[in-house]
Coordinates of C-alpha atoms and ligand atoms in Angstrom, one line a residue:
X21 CA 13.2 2.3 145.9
X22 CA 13.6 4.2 149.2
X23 CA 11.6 7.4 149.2
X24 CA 10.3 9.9 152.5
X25 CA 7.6 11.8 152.5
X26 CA 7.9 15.2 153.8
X27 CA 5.1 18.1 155.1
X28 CA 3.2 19.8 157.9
X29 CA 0.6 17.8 159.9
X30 CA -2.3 16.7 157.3
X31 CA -0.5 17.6 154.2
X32 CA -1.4 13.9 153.3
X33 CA 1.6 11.8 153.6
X34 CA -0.2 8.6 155.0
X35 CA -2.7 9.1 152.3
X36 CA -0.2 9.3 149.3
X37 CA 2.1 6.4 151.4
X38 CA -0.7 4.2 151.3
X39 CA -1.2 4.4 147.7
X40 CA 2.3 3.8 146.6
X41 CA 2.6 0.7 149.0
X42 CA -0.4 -0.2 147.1
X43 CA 0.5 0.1 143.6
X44 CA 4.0 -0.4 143.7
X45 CA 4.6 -2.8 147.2
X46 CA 6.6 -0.4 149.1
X47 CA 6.5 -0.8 152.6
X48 CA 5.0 2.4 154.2
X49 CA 6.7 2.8 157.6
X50 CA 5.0 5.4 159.6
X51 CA 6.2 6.0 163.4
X52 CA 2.8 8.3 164.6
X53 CA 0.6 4.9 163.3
X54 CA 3.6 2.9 164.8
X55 CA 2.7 5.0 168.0
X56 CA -0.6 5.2 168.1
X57 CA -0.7 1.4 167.7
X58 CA 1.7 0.9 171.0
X59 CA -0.7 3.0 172.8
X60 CA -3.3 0.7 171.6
X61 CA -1.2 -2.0 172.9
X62 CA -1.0 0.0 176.4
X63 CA 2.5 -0.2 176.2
X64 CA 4.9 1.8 178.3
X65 CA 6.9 3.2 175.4
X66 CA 3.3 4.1 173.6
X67 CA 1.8 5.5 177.3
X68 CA 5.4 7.7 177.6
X69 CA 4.9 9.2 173.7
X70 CA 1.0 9.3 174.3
X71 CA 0.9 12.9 176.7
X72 CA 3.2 14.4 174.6
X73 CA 1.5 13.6 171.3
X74 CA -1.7 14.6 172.8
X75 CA 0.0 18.0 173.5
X76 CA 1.4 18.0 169.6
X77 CA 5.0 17.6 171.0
X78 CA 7.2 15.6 169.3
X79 CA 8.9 12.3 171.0
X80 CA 12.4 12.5 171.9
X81 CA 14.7 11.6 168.9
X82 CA 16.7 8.4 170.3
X83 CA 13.0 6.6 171.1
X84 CA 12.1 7.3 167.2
X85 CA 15.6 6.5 165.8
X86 CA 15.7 2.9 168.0
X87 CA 12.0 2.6 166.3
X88 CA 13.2 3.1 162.9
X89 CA 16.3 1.2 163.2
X90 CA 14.3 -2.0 164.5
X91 CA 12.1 -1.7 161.5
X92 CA 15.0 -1.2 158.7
X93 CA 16.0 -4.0 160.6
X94 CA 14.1 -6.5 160.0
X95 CA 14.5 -6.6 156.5
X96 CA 11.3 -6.6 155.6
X97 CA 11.2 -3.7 153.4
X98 CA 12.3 -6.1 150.0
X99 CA 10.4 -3.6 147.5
X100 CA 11.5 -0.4 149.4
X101 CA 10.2 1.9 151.4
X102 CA 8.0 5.3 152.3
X103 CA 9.1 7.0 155.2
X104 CA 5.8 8.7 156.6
X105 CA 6.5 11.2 159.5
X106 CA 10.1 10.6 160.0
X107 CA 12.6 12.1 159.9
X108 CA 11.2 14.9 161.8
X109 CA 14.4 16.8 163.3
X110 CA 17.9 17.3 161.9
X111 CA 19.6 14.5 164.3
X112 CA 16.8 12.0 163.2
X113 CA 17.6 12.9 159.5
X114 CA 21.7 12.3 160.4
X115 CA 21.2 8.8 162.8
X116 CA 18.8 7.8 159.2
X117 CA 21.9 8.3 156.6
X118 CA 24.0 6.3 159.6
X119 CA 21.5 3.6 159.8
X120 CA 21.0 3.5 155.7
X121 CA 24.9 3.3 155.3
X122 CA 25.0 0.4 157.8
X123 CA 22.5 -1.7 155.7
X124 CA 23.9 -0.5 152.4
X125 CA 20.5 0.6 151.6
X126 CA 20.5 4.5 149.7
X127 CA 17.7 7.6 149.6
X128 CA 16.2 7.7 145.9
X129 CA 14.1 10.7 146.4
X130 CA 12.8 13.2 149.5
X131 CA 9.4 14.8 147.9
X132 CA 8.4 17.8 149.9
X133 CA 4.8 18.2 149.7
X134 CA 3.4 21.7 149.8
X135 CA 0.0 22.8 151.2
X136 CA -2.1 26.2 152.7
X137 CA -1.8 25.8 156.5
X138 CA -5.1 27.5 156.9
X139 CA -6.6 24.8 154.7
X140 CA -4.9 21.6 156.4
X141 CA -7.0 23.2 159.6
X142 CA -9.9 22.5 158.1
X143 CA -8.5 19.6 156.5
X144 CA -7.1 17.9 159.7
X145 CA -10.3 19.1 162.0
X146 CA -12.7 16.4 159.8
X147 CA -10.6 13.8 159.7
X148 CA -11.5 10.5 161.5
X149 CA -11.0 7.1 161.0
X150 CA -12.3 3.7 161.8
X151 CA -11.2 2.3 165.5
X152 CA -11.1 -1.4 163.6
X153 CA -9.7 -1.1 160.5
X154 CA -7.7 2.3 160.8
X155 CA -9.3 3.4 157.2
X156 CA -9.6 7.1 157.3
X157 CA -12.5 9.5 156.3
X158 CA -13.4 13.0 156.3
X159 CA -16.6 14.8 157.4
X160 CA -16.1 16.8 154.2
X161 CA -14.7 15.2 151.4
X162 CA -14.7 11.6 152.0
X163 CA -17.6 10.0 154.2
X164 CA -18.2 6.3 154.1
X165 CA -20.6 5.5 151.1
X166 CA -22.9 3.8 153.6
X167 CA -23.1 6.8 156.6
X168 CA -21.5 5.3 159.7
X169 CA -20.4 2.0 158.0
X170 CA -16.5 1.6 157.3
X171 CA -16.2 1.0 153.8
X172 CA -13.3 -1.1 154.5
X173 CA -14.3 -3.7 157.0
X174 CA -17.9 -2.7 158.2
X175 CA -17.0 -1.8 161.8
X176 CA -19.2 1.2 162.8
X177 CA -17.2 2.7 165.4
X178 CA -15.2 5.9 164.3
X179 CA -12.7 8.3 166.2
X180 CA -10.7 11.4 165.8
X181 CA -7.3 11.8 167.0
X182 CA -6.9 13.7 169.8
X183 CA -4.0 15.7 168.4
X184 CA -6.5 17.0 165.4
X185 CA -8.1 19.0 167.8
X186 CA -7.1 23.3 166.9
X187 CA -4.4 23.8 169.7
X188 CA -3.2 20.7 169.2
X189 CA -2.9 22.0 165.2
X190 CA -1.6 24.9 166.1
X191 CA 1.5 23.4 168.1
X192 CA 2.3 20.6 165.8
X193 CA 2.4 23.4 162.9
X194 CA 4.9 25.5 165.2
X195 CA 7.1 22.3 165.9
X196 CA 7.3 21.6 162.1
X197 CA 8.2 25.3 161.6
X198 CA 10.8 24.7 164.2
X199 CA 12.3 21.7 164.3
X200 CA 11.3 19.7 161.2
X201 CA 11.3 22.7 158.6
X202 CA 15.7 22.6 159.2
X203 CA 15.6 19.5 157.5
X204 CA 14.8 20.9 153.9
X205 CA 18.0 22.1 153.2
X206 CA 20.1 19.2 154.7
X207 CA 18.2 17.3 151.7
X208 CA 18.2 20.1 149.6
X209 CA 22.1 20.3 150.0
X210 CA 22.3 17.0 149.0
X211 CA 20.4 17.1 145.9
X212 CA 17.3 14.6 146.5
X213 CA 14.8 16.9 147.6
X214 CA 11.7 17.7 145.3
X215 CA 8.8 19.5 145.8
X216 CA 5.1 18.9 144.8
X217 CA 1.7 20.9 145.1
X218 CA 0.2 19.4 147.7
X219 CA -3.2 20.6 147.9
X220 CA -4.9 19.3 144.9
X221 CA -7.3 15.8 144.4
X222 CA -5.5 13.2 146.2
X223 CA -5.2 11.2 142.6
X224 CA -3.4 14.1 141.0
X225 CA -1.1 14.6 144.2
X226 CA 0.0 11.0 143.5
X227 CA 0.6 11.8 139.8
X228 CA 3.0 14.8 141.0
X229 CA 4.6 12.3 142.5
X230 CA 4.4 9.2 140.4
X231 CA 6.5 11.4 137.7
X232 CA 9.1 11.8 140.0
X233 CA 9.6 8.2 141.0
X234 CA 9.8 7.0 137.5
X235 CA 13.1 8.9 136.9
Ligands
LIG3 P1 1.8 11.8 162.7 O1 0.8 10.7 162.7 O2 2.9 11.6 161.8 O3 1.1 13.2 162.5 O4 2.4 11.8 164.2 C1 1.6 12.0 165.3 C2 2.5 12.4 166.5 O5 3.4 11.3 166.8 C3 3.4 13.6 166.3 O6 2.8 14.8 166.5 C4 4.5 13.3 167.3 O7 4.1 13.6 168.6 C5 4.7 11.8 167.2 N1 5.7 11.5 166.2 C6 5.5 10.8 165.0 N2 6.7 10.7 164.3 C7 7.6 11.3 165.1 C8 9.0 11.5 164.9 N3 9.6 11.1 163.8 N4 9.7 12.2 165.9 C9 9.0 12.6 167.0 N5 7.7 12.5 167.2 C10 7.0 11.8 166.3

């Protein structure tokens, strides 16, 4: 089953991706990890995207397209897969149905997931995550169960993304406004978009959608 997540910045895509990969061995396939880790990397694609993430730009459409494509590519998506943070503009959404048609692979369901912006502020202004591992926390609601210890793999060095600081909020909330809110009703029109609450625990956000992917 092919599914994409959709939602402003925060609205806990990655979160709900990682679940379903998970519990149902999907293949989560999200391009700002898949950026963040060629930065890592200190590779020139990942240095080029880098200023313009920091600045909660987006990166141009044909580097993100090539990115997907290489990944569809491979063939390693067997049990499906979760698109996490793309599409994020109408011509990504297009070159995606191209790309799908080429591999005979189809869309089974786009779930829009709805939140407060003035709470993802808060929500996205406590996140941090573990330099080794990549597990993520929050100040608030989630801290490590041993204080300063990753839970995951016991590294004890944490950061926050740049891009979670509030101007860098407030621009990537006006570029989903802009240019990744047009994309609702190209899936709308199509009949495969669905739309869940978005703000609630993060198990009863996966039941919302749990009940739609067992039509
Ligand atoms: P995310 O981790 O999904 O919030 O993405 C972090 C940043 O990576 C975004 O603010 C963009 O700068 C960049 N990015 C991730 N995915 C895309 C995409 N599909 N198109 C353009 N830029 C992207």
């Amino acid at each position: 089953m092919n599914i994409i997540l959709l939602g402003p910045p925060g609205a806990g895509k990655g979160t709900q991706a990682r679940m379903l990969e998970t519990k149902y061995g999907m293949t989560q396939i999200a391009t700002g990890d898949m950026l963040r880790a060629s930065i890592k990397r200190g590779e020139p694609l990942g240095l080029e995207a880098k200023k313009l993430m920091d600045a909660g730009k987006l990166v141009p459409d044909e580097l993100m397209i090539r990115m997907i494509d290489e990944c569809i590519s491979k063939g390693n998506c067997a049990k499906g897969f979760i698109l996490d943070g793309f599409p994020r503009t109408v011509p990504q959404a297009e070159a995606l149905d191209a790309m799908l048609a080429r591999h005979k692979l189809k869309l089974d369901h786009v779930i829009l997931m709805e939140v407060d912006e003035a709470a993802l502020v808060e929500r996205l202004a406590g996140r941090f995550s573990c330099r080794k591992c990549g597990a993520s926390y929050h100040e608030s609601y989630h801290r490590p169960a041993d204080e300063g210890v990753c839970d995951s793999c016991g590294a004890t060095d944490f950061v926050h993304r740049p891009d979670d600081r509030p101007e860098a909020v407030q621009k990537r909330f006006e570029v989903y406004r802009q240019q990744t809110a047009p994309i609702l009703p190209y899936y709308r029109r199509k009949g495969i978009l669905e739309t869940i609450n978005g703000m609630g625990e993060m198990d009863a956000v996966a039941r919302q959608i749990e009940t739609i992917i067992a039509v």
